[in-house]
Amino acid sequence: MKKLVTLMLAATVLAAPMAQARDDHRQPDRSRHVAVEKKVVVKKHRWSRGHRLSAAERRHMRDVRDYHRYRLSAPPRGYRWVQVDNDFLLIGITSGIISSIIAAR
């Protein structure tokens, strides 16, 4: 009889955590879930003639050396063509002032 009671007590002690773990999956999760939505802002520049570009802005632009490929005229002395997204800007090499803007297709 003592062996039977000891066996039942041991089974109860071992089965209780397993039963509780199974019940936890059935109940909705009580922990708090917070959804964070990040808003991404893409800043598009509206270029204008006479705008002075900083040296940092000019470093991030792509030089256009084969301007005939894009049907651009040859830049005058002291100017160069740069491409920013779909825009071509004719800027002064030393001053960084935009003298012409052409939107690509």
CSV table of N, CA and C in Angstrom, one decimal, residues 16-31:
chain,number,residue,atom,x,y,z
A,16,ALA,N,2.2,17.4,-12.8
A,16,ALA,CA,1.7,18.7,-12.6
A,16,ALA,C,2.4,19.8,-13.5
A,17,PRO,N,3.7,19.8,-13.6
A,17,PRO,CA,4.3,20.8,-14.5
A,17,PRO,C,4.0,20.6,-16.0
A,18,MET,N,3.9,19.3,-16.4
A,18,MET,CA,3.6,19.0,-17.7
A,18,MET,C,2.1,19.4,-18.1
A,19,ALA,N,1.2,19.2,-17.2
A,19,ALA,CA,-0.1,19.6,-17.4
A,19,ALA,C,-0.3,21.1,-17.5
A,20,GLN,N,0.5,21.8,-16.6
A,20,GLN,CA,0.4,23.3,-16.6
A,20,GLN,C,1.0,23.9,-17.9
A,21,ALA,N,2.1,23.2,-18.3
A,21,ALA,CA,2.8,23.7,-19.6
A,21,ALA,C,1.8,23.5,-20.8
A,22,ARG,N,1.1,22.4,-20.8
A,22,ARG,CA,0.1,22.2,-21.9
A,22,ARG,C,-1.0,23.2,-21.8
A,23,ASP,N,-1.4,23.6,-20.6
A,23,ASP,CA,-2.5,24.6,-20.5
A,23,ASP,C,-2.0,26.0,-20.9
A,24,ASP,N,-0.7,26.3,-20.7
A,24,ASP,CA,-0.2,27.6,-21.1
A,24,ASP,C,-0.3,27.9,-22.6
A,25,HIS,N,-0.2,26.8,-23.4
A,25,HIS,CA,-0.3,27.0,-24.8
A,25,HIS,C,-1.7,27.2,-25.2
A,26,ARG,N,-2.6,26.8,-24.5
A,26,ARG,CA,-4.0,27.0,-24.9
A,26,ARG,C,-4.6,28.4,-24.5
A,27,GLN,N,-4.0,28.9,-23.5
A,27,GLN,CA,-4.5,30.2,-23.0
A,27,GLN,C,-3.8,31.3,-23.8
A,28,PRO,N,-4.4,32.4,-24.0
A,28,PRO,CA,-3.8,33.5,-24.8
A,28,PRO,C,-2.6,34.1,-24.0
A,29,ASP,N,-1.6,34.5,-24.7
A,29,ASP,CA,-0.4,35.0,-24.1
A,29,ASP,C,-0.8,36.3,-23.4
A,30,ARG,N,-0.4,36.4,-22.1
A,30,ARG,CA,-0.7,37.5,-21.3
A,30,ARG,C,0.4,38.6,-21.3
A,31,SER,N,1.5,38.3,-22.0
A,31,SER,CA,2.6,39.2,-22.1
A,31,SER,C,2.2,40.4,-23.0
